[in-house]
Coordinates of C-alpha atoms in Angstrom, one line a residue:
M257 CA 0.0 0.0 0.0
R258 CA 1.0 3.7 -0.3
P259 CA 3.0 4.9 2.7
L260 CA 1.3 6.8 5.5
A261 CA 2.3 10.5 6.2
I262 CA 3.2 11.2 9.8
T263 CA 3.4 14.9 10.9
M264 CA 6.0 16.3 13.2
G265 CA 3.6 17.6 15.8
E266 CA 5.0 19.9 18.5
P267 CA 8.8 19.9 18.0
A268 CA 9.5 20.4 21.7
G269 CA 7.3 17.4 22.6
I270 CA 7.7 13.7 22.1
G271 CA 6.7 13.4 18.4
A272 CA 10.2 12.6 17.2
E273 CA 10.8 10.1 19.9
I274 CA 7.6 8.1 19.4
A275 CA 8.0 8.2 15.6
A276 CA 11.4 6.6 16.0
G277 CA 9.8 4.0 18.4
A278 CA 7.0 3.3 16.0
W279 CA 9.5 2.8 13.1
A280 CA 11.5 0.4 15.3
A281 CA 8.4 -1.6 16.0
L282 CA 7.0 -1.7 12.5
R283 CA 10.1 -1.7 10.2
G284 CA 9.8 -5.4 9.6
T285 CA 6.1 -5.7 9.2
G286 CA 4.7 -2.3 8.2
P287 CA 2.6 -0.4 7.7
C288 CA 5.2 1.8 6.0
F289 CA 5.2 5.5 6.8
F290 CA 7.3 8.6 6.3
L291 CA 7.8 11.5 8.7
I292 CA 7.5 15.2 7.7
D293 CA 10.0 16.8 10.0
D294 CA 13.4 18.4 10.4
A295 CA 15.8 15.5 9.6
T296 CA 18.7 17.2 11.5
R297 CA 16.9 16.7 14.8
P298 CA 18.2 13.9 17.1
F299 CA 16.2 10.7 16.5
A300 CA 16.6 7.5 18.4
A301 CA 16.7 5.7 15.0
P302 CA 18.7 5.8 11.7
V303 CA 17.2 8.4 9.4
R304 CA 17.1 8.6 5.6
V305 CA 16.1 11.8 3.9
I306 CA 13.7 11.1 1.1
A307 CA 12.7 13.6 -1.7
A308 CA 9.2 12.1 -2.2
P309 CA 6.8 9.8 -0.5
E310 CA 7.4 7.2 -3.3
E311 CA 10.9 6.6 -1.8
A312 CA 9.7 5.7 1.6
E313 CA 9.0 2.0 1.0
A314 CA 12.5 1.2 -0.1
A315 CA 14.0 3.1 2.8
F316 CA 11.7 1.8 5.5
P317 CA 13.3 -1.5 6.4
D318 CA 16.6 0.2 7.2
A319 CA 15.8 3.7 8.3
L320 CA 13.1 6.1 9.3
P321 CA 12.1 7.9 6.0
V322 CA 12.0 11.7 6.6
L323 CA 10.8 14.4 4.2
H324 CA 13.2 17.1 5.4
R325 CA 11.4 20.3 6.4
P326 CA 13.9 22.5 8.3
L327 CA 12.6 24.2 11.5
P328 CA 13.4 27.9 12.0
R329 CA 14.8 27.2 15.5
A330 CA 16.3 24.1 17.0
P331 CA 13.7 22.7 19.4
V332 CA 14.4 22.7 23.2
P333 CA 12.7 19.6 24.7
G334 CA 9.8 20.7 26.9
T335 CA 9.9 24.3 25.8
P336 CA 7.7 25.1 22.8
D337 CA 8.7 28.0 20.6
A338 CA 6.1 29.9 18.6
A339 CA 8.7 30.5 15.9
N340 CA 8.3 26.9 14.9
A341 CA 4.5 27.0 14.8
P342 CA 4.3 27.8 11.0
A343 CA 6.4 24.6 10.3
V344 CA 4.1 22.5 12.5
I345 CA 1.0 23.8 10.6
A346 CA 2.7 23.4 7.2
A347 CA 3.5 19.7 8.0
I348 CA -0.2 19.0 8.5
A349 CA -1.2 20.8 5.3
E350 CA 1.5 19.0 3.3
A351 CA 0.5 15.6 4.6
V352 CA -3.1 16.3 3.7
D353 CA -2.2 17.5 0.2
L354 CA -0.1 14.4 -0.4
C355 CA -2.9 12.2 0.6
K356 CA -5.5 14.1 -1.5
A357 CA -3.1 13.6 -4.4
R358 CA -3.1 9.8 -3.6
R359 CA 0.7 9.9 -2.8
G360 CA 0.0 8.8 0.7
A361 CA -2.6 6.4 2.1
G362 CA -3.5 8.5 5.1
V363 CA -2.4 11.1 7.7
V364 CA -1.3 10.3 11.2
T365 CA -0.7 13.4 13.2
N366 CA 1.6 13.7 16.1
P367 CA 0.3 15.8 19.0
I368 CA 0.4 19.6 18.8
Q369 CA 0.7 22.2 21.5
K370 CA -2.5 24.2 20.9
A371 CA -1.6 27.2 23.0
T372 CA 1.7 27.7 21.1
L373 CA -0.1 27.6 17.8
T374 CA -2.7 30.0 19.0
A375 CA 0.0 32.4 20.1
A376 CA 1.4 32.3 16.5
G377 CA -2.0 33.1 15.0
F378 CA -3.5 29.7 14.4
R379 CA -7.3 30.2 14.6
H380 CA -8.5 26.7 15.0
P381 CA -9.2 25.0 18.4
G382 CA -7.3 21.8 17.3
H383 CA -6.5 19.3 14.6
T384 CA -10.1 18.3 14.0
E385 CA -11.4 21.7 13.1
Y386 CA -8.4 22.5 10.9
L387 CA -8.6 19.3 9.1
G388 CA -12.3 19.9 8.5
E389 CA -11.3 23.1 6.7
I390 CA -8.6 21.7 4.5
A391 CA -9.9 18.2 3.9
G392 CA -13.6 18.5 4.5
T393 CA -16.5 16.9 2.6
G394 CA -19.3 19.4 3.4
V395 CA -20.2 17.8 6.7
P396 CA -18.8 18.9 10.1
P397 CA -15.7 16.8 11.0
V398 CA -16.4 14.4 13.9
M399 CA -13.9 13.1 16.4
M400 CA -13.9 9.4 17.3
L401 CA -11.6 7.9 20.0
A402 CA -11.2 4.1 19.5
C403 CA -9.5 1.3 21.4
P404 CA -10.2 -2.4 21.4
E405 CA -12.8 -2.1 24.2
L406 CA -14.6 1.1 23.3
R407 CA -15.3 3.7 20.6
V408 CA -16.6 7.1 21.6
V409 CA -17.7 10.2 19.7
P410 CA -18.3 13.6 21.4
V411 CA -20.9 15.8 19.8
T412 CA -19.1 19.0 21.0
V413 CA -15.3 19.0 21.2
H414 CA -12.8 21.7 22.0
E415 CA -14.9 24.4 23.6
P416 CA -15.8 25.5 27.1
L417 CA -18.4 23.3 28.8
A418 CA -21.0 26.1 29.2
R419 CA -20.8 26.9 25.5
A420 CA -20.9 23.2 24.5
I421 CA -24.1 22.6 26.5
A422 CA -25.7 25.8 25.1
R423 CA -25.0 24.5 21.5
L424 CA -26.7 21.2 21.9
T425 CA -29.7 20.6 19.7
P426 CA -31.5 17.4 18.5
G427 CA -30.2 18.2 15.0
L428 CA -26.6 18.5 16.2
I429 CA -26.7 15.3 18.1
A430 CA -28.4 13.4 15.3
G431 CA -26.0 14.8 12.7
T432 CA -23.0 13.7 14.6
A433 CA -24.5 10.2 15.2
R434 CA -25.3 9.8 11.5
I435 CA -21.6 10.5 10.6
A436 CA -20.5 8.0 13.2
A437 CA -22.9 5.3 12.0
R438 CA -21.8 5.8 8.4
A439 CA -18.1 5.5 9.3
L440 CA -18.8 2.3 11.4
R441 CA -20.5 0.8 8.3
E442 CA -18.1 1.9 5.6
E443 CA -14.7 2.0 7.4
F444 CA -15.0 -0.3 10.3
G445 CA -17.0 -3.0 8.5
I446 CA -20.0 -3.1 11.0
A447 CA -23.1 -3.7 8.9
H448 CA -25.6 -2.7 11.5
P449 CA -23.9 -0.3 14.0
R450 CA -25.4 0.1 17.4
L451 CA -25.1 3.6 19.0
A452 CA -25.5 4.4 22.7
V453 CA -26.3 8.0 23.3
A454 CA -25.4 9.5 26.6
G455 CA -27.7 11.7 28.6
L456 CA -26.6 15.2 29.7
N457 CA -27.7 15.3 33.3
P458 CA -27.1 12.8 36.2
H459 CA -29.1 9.7 35.7
A460 CA -30.1 11.1 32.2
G461 CA -32.2 13.6 34.0
E462 CA -34.2 11.2 36.2
A463 CA -37.4 11.8 34.2
G464 CA -37.0 15.5 34.3
T465 CA -36.3 15.9 38.0
M466 CA -32.7 16.7 37.3
G467 CA -33.2 18.9 34.3
R468 CA -35.3 18.7 31.1
E469 CA -32.5 18.7 28.6
D470 CA -32.5 14.9 28.2
I471 CA -36.3 15.0 27.5
E472 CA -36.3 18.0 25.2
I473 CA -32.9 17.7 23.4
V474 CA -31.4 14.2 23.6
A475 CA -34.5 12.0 23.4
P476 CA -35.8 13.7 20.2
A477 CA -32.4 13.2 18.6
V478 CA -32.6 9.5 19.4
A479 CA -36.1 9.3 18.0
M480 CA -34.9 11.0 14.7
L481 CA -32.1 8.4 14.4
R482 CA -34.4 5.5 15.0
A483 CA -36.9 6.8 12.5
E484 CA -34.1 6.7 9.9
G485 CA -33.3 3.1 10.7
I486 CA -30.2 3.7 12.8
D487 CA -30.0 1.5 15.9
A488 CA -29.7 4.2 18.6
R489 CA -30.5 4.0 22.3
G490 CA -30.7 6.8 24.8
P491 CA -30.5 9.0 26.6
L492 CA -28.5 6.6 28.8
P493 CA -27.1 7.5 32.3
P494 CA -23.5 8.4 31.7
D495 CA -22.3 6.9 35.0
T496 CA -23.3 3.4 34.0
M497 CA -23.0 3.2 30.2
F498 CA -19.2 2.6 30.2
T499 CA -19.2 -0.4 32.6
A500 CA -17.7 -3.7 31.5
L501 CA -21.3 -5.1 31.2
A502 CA -22.6 -2.2 29.2
R503 CA -19.8 -1.7 26.7
P504 CA -20.4 -4.9 24.6
T505 CA -24.0 -3.8 24.0
Y506 CA -23.1 -1.1 21.5
D507 CA -20.5 -0.3 18.8
A508 CA -19.9 3.4 19.7
A509 CA -21.0 5.7 22.5
I510 CA -22.2 9.2 21.5
G511 CA -21.3 11.7 24.2
L512 CA -22.5 15.3 24.4
Y513 CA -19.2 17.0 25.4
H514 CA -15.5 16.3 25.4
D515 CA -14.7 14.9 28.8
Q516 CA -17.9 12.8 29.1
V517 CA -16.5 10.3 26.7
L518 CA -12.8 11.0 26.6
I519 CA -12.3 10.3 30.3
P520 CA -13.7 6.7 30.0
I521 CA -11.6 5.7 27.0
K522 CA -8.4 7.3 28.3
T523 CA -8.9 5.5 31.6
L524 CA -9.5 2.2 29.9
D525 CA -6.6 2.4 27.4
M526 CA -4.4 5.5 27.4
A527 CA -1.6 3.7 25.6
G528 CA -3.7 2.0 22.9
G529 CA -6.3 4.7 22.2
V530 CA -6.5 6.3 18.8
N531 CA -8.1 9.5 17.7
V532 CA -9.9 9.2 14.3
T533 CA -11.4 12.1 12.4
L534 CA -14.6 11.1 10.6
G535 CA -16.2 13.0 7.7
L536 CA -13.0 13.9 5.9
S537 CA -11.9 13.3 2.3
I538 CA -8.8 11.5 3.6
V539 CA -8.0 9.1 6.5
R540 CA -6.7 10.7 9.6
T541 CA -5.7 9.2 12.9
S542 CA -3.6 10.4 15.9
P543 CA -2.3 9.1 19.2
D544 CA -4.8 9.6 22.1
H545 CA -2.4 11.7 24.2
G546 CA -0.7 15.1 24.2
T547 CA 2.8 16.4 23.7
A548 CA 4.1 15.2 27.0
L549 CA 6.4 18.2 27.5
D550 CA 7.3 17.0 31.0
I551 CA 9.1 13.9 29.6
A552 CA 10.2 15.2 26.2
G553 CA 13.9 14.4 25.6
T554 CA 14.1 11.9 28.4
G555 CA 13.7 8.7 26.4
R556 CA 10.6 7.7 28.4
A557 CA 7.9 8.3 25.9
D558 CA 5.7 5.3 25.0
P559 CA 5.0 4.9 21.2
S560 CA 2.2 2.4 21.7
S561 CA -0.6 4.9 20.9
L562 CA 1.2 6.1 17.8
I563 CA 1.7 2.5 16.7
A564 CA -2.0 1.8 17.2
A565 CA -2.8 5.0 15.2
I566 CA -0.6 3.9 12.3
R567 CA -2.1 0.4 12.2
L568 CA -5.7 1.7 12.3
A569 CA -4.9 4.3 9.6
A570 CA -3.7 1.5 7.4
E571 CA -6.9 -0.5 8.0
L572 CA -9.1 2.5 7.3
A573 CA -7.2 3.3 4.2
R574 CA -7.7 -0.2 2.8
A575 CA -11.4 -0.1 3.7
R576 CA -11.8 3.2 1.9
G577 CA -9.7 2.2 -1.1
F578 CA -7.0 4.6 -0.4
A579 CA -4.2 2.1 0.0

Protein backbone atom coordinates (compact mmCIF):
# COMPACT_ATOMS: atom_id res chain seq x y z
CA MET A 1 0.00 0.00 0.00
CA ARG A 2 1.00 3.65 -0.25
CA PRO A 3 2.96 4.94 2.75
CA LEU A 4 1.26 6.84 5.54
CA ALA A 5 2.27 10.46 6.19
CA ILE A 6 3.24 11.25 9.79
CA THR A 7 3.38 14.89 10.86
CA MET A 8 6.04 16.33 13.19
CA GLY A 9 3.63 17.61 15.85
CA GLU A 10 5.05 19.92 18.52
CA PRO A 11 8.85 19.89 17.98
CA ALA A 12 9.50 20.40 21.71
CA GLY A 13 7.33 17.40 22.58
CA ILE A 14 7.68 13.67 22.14
CA GLY A 15 6.74 13.40 18.44
CA ALA A 16 10.24 12.59 17.17
CA GLU A 17 10.80 10.05 19.93
CA ILE A 18 7.58 8.13 19.41
CA ALA A 19 8.00 8.25 15.61
CA ALA A 20 11.38 6.56 16.04
CA GLY A 21 9.82 4.02 18.41
CA ALA A 22 7.01 3.30 15.96
CA TRP A 23 9.51 2.79 13.14
CA ALA A 24 11.52 0.35 15.28
CA ALA A 25 8.38 -1.64 16.04
CA LEU A 26 6.99 -1.65 12.48
CA ARG A 27 10.07 -1.66 10.22
CA GLY A 28 9.84 -5.41 9.64
CA THR A 29 6.08 -5.74 9.23
CA GLY A 30 4.71 -2.35 8.23
CA PRO A 31 2.62 -0.39 7.70
CA CYS A 32 5.21 1.76 5.95
CA PHE A 33 5.24 5.45 6.79
CA PHE A 34 7.33 8.57 6.35
CA LEU A 35 7.76 11.52 8.70
CA ILE A 36 7.47 15.18 7.70
CA ASP A 37 10.02 16.78 10.00
CA ASP A 38 13.44 18.36 10.35
CA ALA A 39 15.82 15.48 9.59
CA THR A 40 18.67 17.16 11.46
CA ARG A 41 16.93 16.69 14.80
CA PRO A 42 18.21 13.92 17.08
CA PHE A 43 16.21 10.74 16.45
CA ALA A 44 16.64 7.49 18.35
CA ALA A 45 16.74 5.70 15.00
CA PRO A 46 18.68 5.82 11.73
CA VAL A 47 17.20 8.43 9.40
CA ARG A 48 17.09 8.56 5.63
CA VAL A 49 16.10 11.79 3.92
CA ILE A 50 13.69 11.15 1.06
CA ALA A 51 12.73 13.56 -1.70
CA ALA A 52 9.24 12.14 -2.22
CA PRO A 53 6.78 9.75 -0.53
CA GLU A 54 7.41 7.21 -3.28
CA GLU A 55 10.91 6.63 -1.85
CA ALA A 56 9.66 5.67 1.61
CA GLU A 57 8.99 1.98 0.95
CA ALA A 58 12.55 1.23 -0.14
CA ALA A 59 14.03 3.09 2.82
CA PHE A 60 11.65 1.85 5.51
CA PRO A 61 13.27 -1.51 6.45
CA ASP A 62 16.60 0.15 7.19
CA ALA A 63 15.85 3.72 8.29
CA LEU A 64 13.10 6.13 9.27
CA PRO A 65 12.15 7.95 6.04
CA VAL A 66 11.95 11.71 6.56
CA LEU A 67 10.77 14.44 4.20
CA HIS A 68 13.17 17.10 5.41
CA ARG A 69 11.43 20.33 6.36
CA PRO A 70 13.87 22.54 8.33
CA LEU A 71 12.64 24.23 11.49
CA PRO A 72 13.42 27.94 12.01
CA ARG A 73 14.80 27.24 15.47
CA ALA A 74 16.32 24.14 17.03
CA PRO A 75 13.70 22.73 19.44
CA VAL A 76 14.42 22.65 23.16
CA PRO A 77 12.70 19.60 24.70
CA GLY A 78 9.84 20.68 26.93
CA THR A 79 9.92 24.34 25.79
CA PRO A 80 7.67 25.11 22.80
CA ASP A 81 8.71 27.99 20.55
CA ALA A 82 6.09 29.91 18.59
CA ALA A 83 8.71 30.53 15.88
CA ASN A 84 8.31 26.87 14.88
CA ALA A 85 4.51 27.00 14.77
CA PRO A 86 4.29 27.76 11.01
CA ALA A 87 6.37 24.65 10.25
CA VAL A 88 4.09 22.53 12.46
CA ILE A 89 1.01 23.77 10.60
CA ALA A 90 2.72 23.40 7.22
CA ALA A 91 3.53 19.74 7.96
CA ILE A 92 -0.17 19.04 8.53
CA ALA A 93 -1.17 20.82 5.34
CA GLU A 94 1.50 19.03 3.31
CA ALA A 95 0.48 15.62 4.65
CA VAL A 96 -3.13 16.33 3.69
CA ASP A 97 -2.15 17.54 0.21
CA LEU A 98 -0.05 14.42 -0.42
CA CYS A 99 -2.92 12.16 0.58
CA LYS A 100 -5.46 14.10 -1.47
CA ALA A 101 -3.11 13.57 -4.42
CA ARG A 102 -3.05 9.82 -3.60
CA ARG A 103 0.67 9.90 -2.84
CA GLY A 104 -0.01 8.85 0.74
CA ALA A 105 -2.58 6.41 2.11
CA GLY A 106 -3.54 8.51 5.12
CA VAL A 107 -2.39 11.08 7.66
CA VAL A 108 -1.27 10.29 11.19
CA THR A 109 -0.74 13.44 13.22
CA ASN A 110 1.65 13.72 16.13
CA PRO A 111 0.30 15.82 19.04
CA ILE A 112 0.39 19.60 18.77
CA GLN A 113 0.67 22.24 21.50
CA LYS A 114 -2.51 24.24 20.86
CA ALA A 115 -1.57 27.23 23.03
CA THR A 116 1.69 27.71 21.12
CA LEU A 117 -0.05 27.57 17.75
CA THR A 118 -2.72 29.99 18.96
CA ALA A 119 -0.03 32.42 20.09
CA ALA A 120 1.36 32.27 16.55
CA GLY A 121 -2.01 33.12 15.00
CA PHE A 122 -3.50 29.66 14.42
CA ARG A 123 -7.27 30.22 14.59
CA HIS A 124 -8.49 26.65 15.03
CA PRO A 125 -9.16 24.96 18.40
CA GLY A 126 -7.32 21.83 17.32
CA HIS A 127 -6.48 19.32 14.59
CA THR A 128 -10.10 18.25 14.04
CA GLU A 129 -11.37 21.69 13.11
CA TYR A 130 -8.35 22.54 10.92
CA LEU A 131 -8.62 19.26 9.05
CA GLY A 132 -12.30 19.92 8.49
CA GLU A 133 -11.32 23.12 6.68
CA ILE A 134 -8.55 21.70 4.48
CA ALA A 135 -9.89 18.16 3.93
CA GLY A 136 -13.60 18.49 4.54
CA THR A 137 -16.47 16.91 2.62
CA GLY A 138 -19.25 19.38 3.38
CA VAL A 139 -20.19 17.84 6.72
CA PRO A 140 -18.77 18.89 10.09
CA PRO A 141 -15.74 16.78 11.03
CA VAL A 142 -16.41 14.37 13.87
CA MET A 143 -13.90 13.09 16.40
CA MET A 144 -13.88 9.41 17.33
CA LEU A 145 -11.62 7.87 19.95
CA ALA A 146 -11.15 4.14 19.52
CA CYS A 147 -9.48 1.31 21.39
CA PRO A 148 -10.18 -2.44 21.36
CA GLU A 149 -12.76 -2.13 24.16
CA LEU A 150 -14.55 1.09 23.30
CA ARG A 151 -15.31 3.66 20.60
CA VAL A 152 -16.59 7.09 21.61
CA VAL A 153 -17.74 10.16 19.69
CA PRO A 154 -18.27 13.57 21.37
CA VAL A 155 -20.91 15.83 19.84
CA THR A 156 -19.06 18.97 20.97
CA VAL A 157 -15.28 18.96 21.22
CA HIS A 158 -12.80 21.75 21.97
CA GLU A 159 -14.91 24.43 23.60
CA PRO A 160 -15.81 25.53 27.13
CA LEU A 161 -18.37 23.31 28.78
CA ALA A 162 -20.98 26.05 29.23
CA ARG A 163 -20.78 26.90 25.53
CA ALA A 164 -20.86 23.23 24.53
CA ILE A 165 -24.06 22.62 26.49
CA ALA A 166 -25.67 25.76 25.07
CA ARG A 167 -24.95 24.52 21.52
CA LEU A 168 -26.70 21.17 21.94
CA THR A 169 -29.73 20.59 19.73
CA PRO A 170 -31.49 17.45 18.53
CA GLY A 171 -30.16 18.16 15.03
CA LEU A 172 -26.55 18.51 16.16
CA ILE A 173 -26.68 15.29 18.13
CA ALA A 174 -28.40 13.36 15.35
CA GLY A 175 -26.05 14.75 12.69
CA THR A 176 -22.98 13.65 14.64
CA ALA A 177 -24.46 10.22 15.22
CA ARG A 178 -25.27 9.81 11.50
CA ILE A 179 -21.65 10.47 10.55
CA ALA A 180 -20.50 7.99 13.19
CA ALA A 181 -22.93 5.32 12.00
CA ARG A 182 -21.82 5.75 8.40
CA ALA A 183 -18.15 5.47 9.35
CA LEU A 184 -18.82 2.33 11.37
CA ARG A 185 -20.46 0.76 8.32
CA GLU A 186 -18.08 1.92 5.59
CA GLU A 187 -14.74 2.05 7.39
CA PHE A 188 -15.02 -0.33 10.34
CA GLY A 189 -17.05 -3.00 8.53
CA ILE A 190 -19.98 -3.07 10.98
CA ALA A 191 -23.07 -3.73 8.88
CA HIS A 192 -25.62 -2.66 11.50
CA PRO A 193 -23.92 -0.33 13.97
CA ARG A 194 -25.42 0.10 17.44
CA LEU A 195 -25.14 3.55 19.02
CA ALA A 196 -25.49 4.38 22.71
CA VAL A 197 -26.35 8.04 23.26
CA ALA A 198 -25.40 9.52 26.63
CA GLY A 199 -27.69 11.74 28.61
CA LEU A 200 -26.56 15.18 29.71
CA ASN A 201 -27.65 15.27 33.33
CA PRO A 202 -27.05 12.83 36.22
CA HIS A 203 -29.13 9.67 35.69
CA ALA A 204 -30.06 11.06 32.24
CA GLY A 205 -32.23 13.65 33.97
CA GLU A 206 -34.20 11.22 36.15
CA ALA A 207 -37.43 11.77 34.16
CA GLY A 208 -37.01 15.53 34.30
CA THR A 209 -36.34 15.90 38.01
CA MET A 210 -32.66 16.73 37.32
CA GLY A 211 -33.21 18.92 34.28
CA ARG A 212 -35.28 18.67 31.12
CA GLU A 213 -32.45 18.68 28.56
CA ASP A 214 -32.55 14.91 28.19
CA ILE A 215 -36.29 14.97 27.50
CA GLU A 216 -36.28 18.02 25.24
CA ILE A 217 -32.94 17.69 23.40
CA VAL A 218 -31.43 14.20 23.64
CA ALA A 219 -34.54 12.01 23.39
CA PRO A 220 -35.79 13.74 20.20
CA ALA A 221 -32.37 13.19 18.60
CA VAL A 222 -32.55 9.47 19.38
CA ALA A 223 -36.08 9.34 17.98
CA MET A 224 -34.87 11.00 14.74
CA LEU A 225 -32.11 8.42 14.37
CA ARG A 226 -34.41 5.48 15.00
CA ALA A 227 -36.90 6.83 12.46
CA GLU A 228 -34.06 6.74 9.91
CA GLY A 229 -33.30 3.10 10.67
CA ILE A 230 -30.24 3.73 12.84
CA ASP A 231 -30.02 1.50 15.91
CA ALA A 232 -29.67 4.16 18.59
CA ARG A 233 -30.53 3.99 22.30
CA GLY A 234 -30.72 6.76 24.84
CA PRO A 235 -30.49 9.02 26.62
CA LEU A 236 -28.51 6.64 28.82
CA PRO A 237 -27.14 7.46 32.29
CA PRO A 238 -23.51 8.44 31.66
CA ASP A 239 -22.33 6.95 34.95
CA THR A 240 -23.29 3.38 33.99
CA MET A 241 -23.01 3.18 30.20
CA PHE A 242 -19.24 2.60 30.23
CA THR A 243 -19.16 -0.36 32.61
CA ALA A 244 -17.74 -3.71 31.53
CA LEU A 245 -21.25 -5.14 31.19
CA ALA A 246 -22.60 -2.20 29.19
CA ARG A 247 -19.78 -1.71 26.66
CA PRO A 248 -20.41 -4.91 24.64
CA THR A 249 -24.02 -3.82 23.97
CA TYR A 250 -23.06 -1.05 21.50
CA ASP A 251 -20.49 -0.29 18.81
CA ALA A 252 -19.95 3.37 19.67
CA ALA A 253 -20.96 5.71 22.46
CA ILE A 254 -22.17 9.19 21.50
CA GLY A 255 -21.31 11.70 24.22
CA LEU A 256 -22.48 15.28 24.44
CA TYR A 257 -19.23 16.96 25.44
CA HIS A 258 -15.50 16.26 25.35
CA ASP A 259 -14.74 14.90 28.82
CA GLN A 260 -17.94 12.85 29.06
CA VAL A 261 -16.51 10.25 26.68
CA LEU A 262 -12.77 10.96 26.60
CA ILE A 263 -12.31 10.27 30.31
CA PRO A 264 -13.70 6.70 30.03
CA ILE A 265 -11.63 5.73 26.99
CA LYS A 266 -8.41 7.25 28.30
CA THR A 267 -8.95 5.51 31.62
CA LEU A 268 -9.50 2.19 29.86
CA ASP A 269 -6.60 2.39 27.39
CA MET A 270 -4.44 5.50 27.37
CA ALA A 271 -1.60 3.68 25.60
CA GLY A 272 -3.70 2.02 22.90
CA GLY A 273 -6.33 4.66 22.21
CA VAL A 274 -6.50 6.28 18.77
CA ASN A 275 -8.10 9.54 17.66
CA VAL A 276 -9.90 9.21 14.30
CA THR A 277 -11.44 12.13 12.40
CA LEU A 278 -14.64 11.12 10.62
CA GLY A 279 -16.21 12.99 7.73
CA LEU A 280 -12.98 13.89 5.91
CA SER A 281 -11.95 13.25 2.31
CA ILE A 282 -8.84 11.46 3.63
CA VAL A 283 -7.99 9.07 6.45
CA ARG A 284 -6.67 10.75 9.59
CA THR A 285 -5.72 9.21 12.92
CA SER A 286 -3.65 10.41 15.87
CA PRO A 287 -2.34 9.13 19.21
CA ASP A 288 -4.76 9.55 22.09
CA HIS A 289 -2.40 11.72 24.16
CA GLY A 290 -0.74 15.10 24.17
CA THR A 291 2.75 16.45 23.66
CA ALA A 292 4.06 15.21 27.05
CA LEU A 293 6.38 18.19 27.48
CA ASP A 294 7.28 17.01 30.97
CA ILE A 295 9.08 13.93 29.64
CA ALA A 296 10.23 15.23 26.25
CA GLY A 297 13.88 14.42 25.62
CA THR A 298 14.11 11.87 28.44
CA GLY A 299 13.66 8.72 26.35
CA ARG A 300 10.64 7.65 28.42
CA ALA A 301 7.87 8.28 25.87
CA ASP A 302 5.69 5.26 25.00
CA PRO A 303 5.04 4.91 21.24
CA SER A 304 2.15 2.44 21.73
CA SER A 305 -0.63 4.89 20.89
CA LEU A 306 1.18 6.12 17.76
CA ILE A 307 1.73 2.52 16.68
CA ALA A 308 -1.98 1.83 17.18
CA ALA A 309 -2.83 4.99 15.21
CA ILE A 310 -0.60 3.92 12.33
CA ARG A 311 -2.09 0.43 12.22
CA LEU A 312 -5.66 1.72 12.35
CA ALA A 313 -4.93 4.32 9.64
CA ALA A 314 -3.72 1.54 7.38
CA GLU A 315 -6.87 -0.51 8.04
CA LEU A 316 -9.14 2.46 7.32
CA ALA A 317 -7.19 3.34 4.17
CA ARG A 318 -7.70 -0.17 2.85
CA ALA A 319 -11.40 -0.07 3.70
CA ARG A 320 -11.82 3.24 1.85
CA GLY A 321 -9.75 2.16 -1.14
CA PHE A 322 -6.97 4.65 -0.45
CA ALA A 323 -4.21 2.06 -0.03
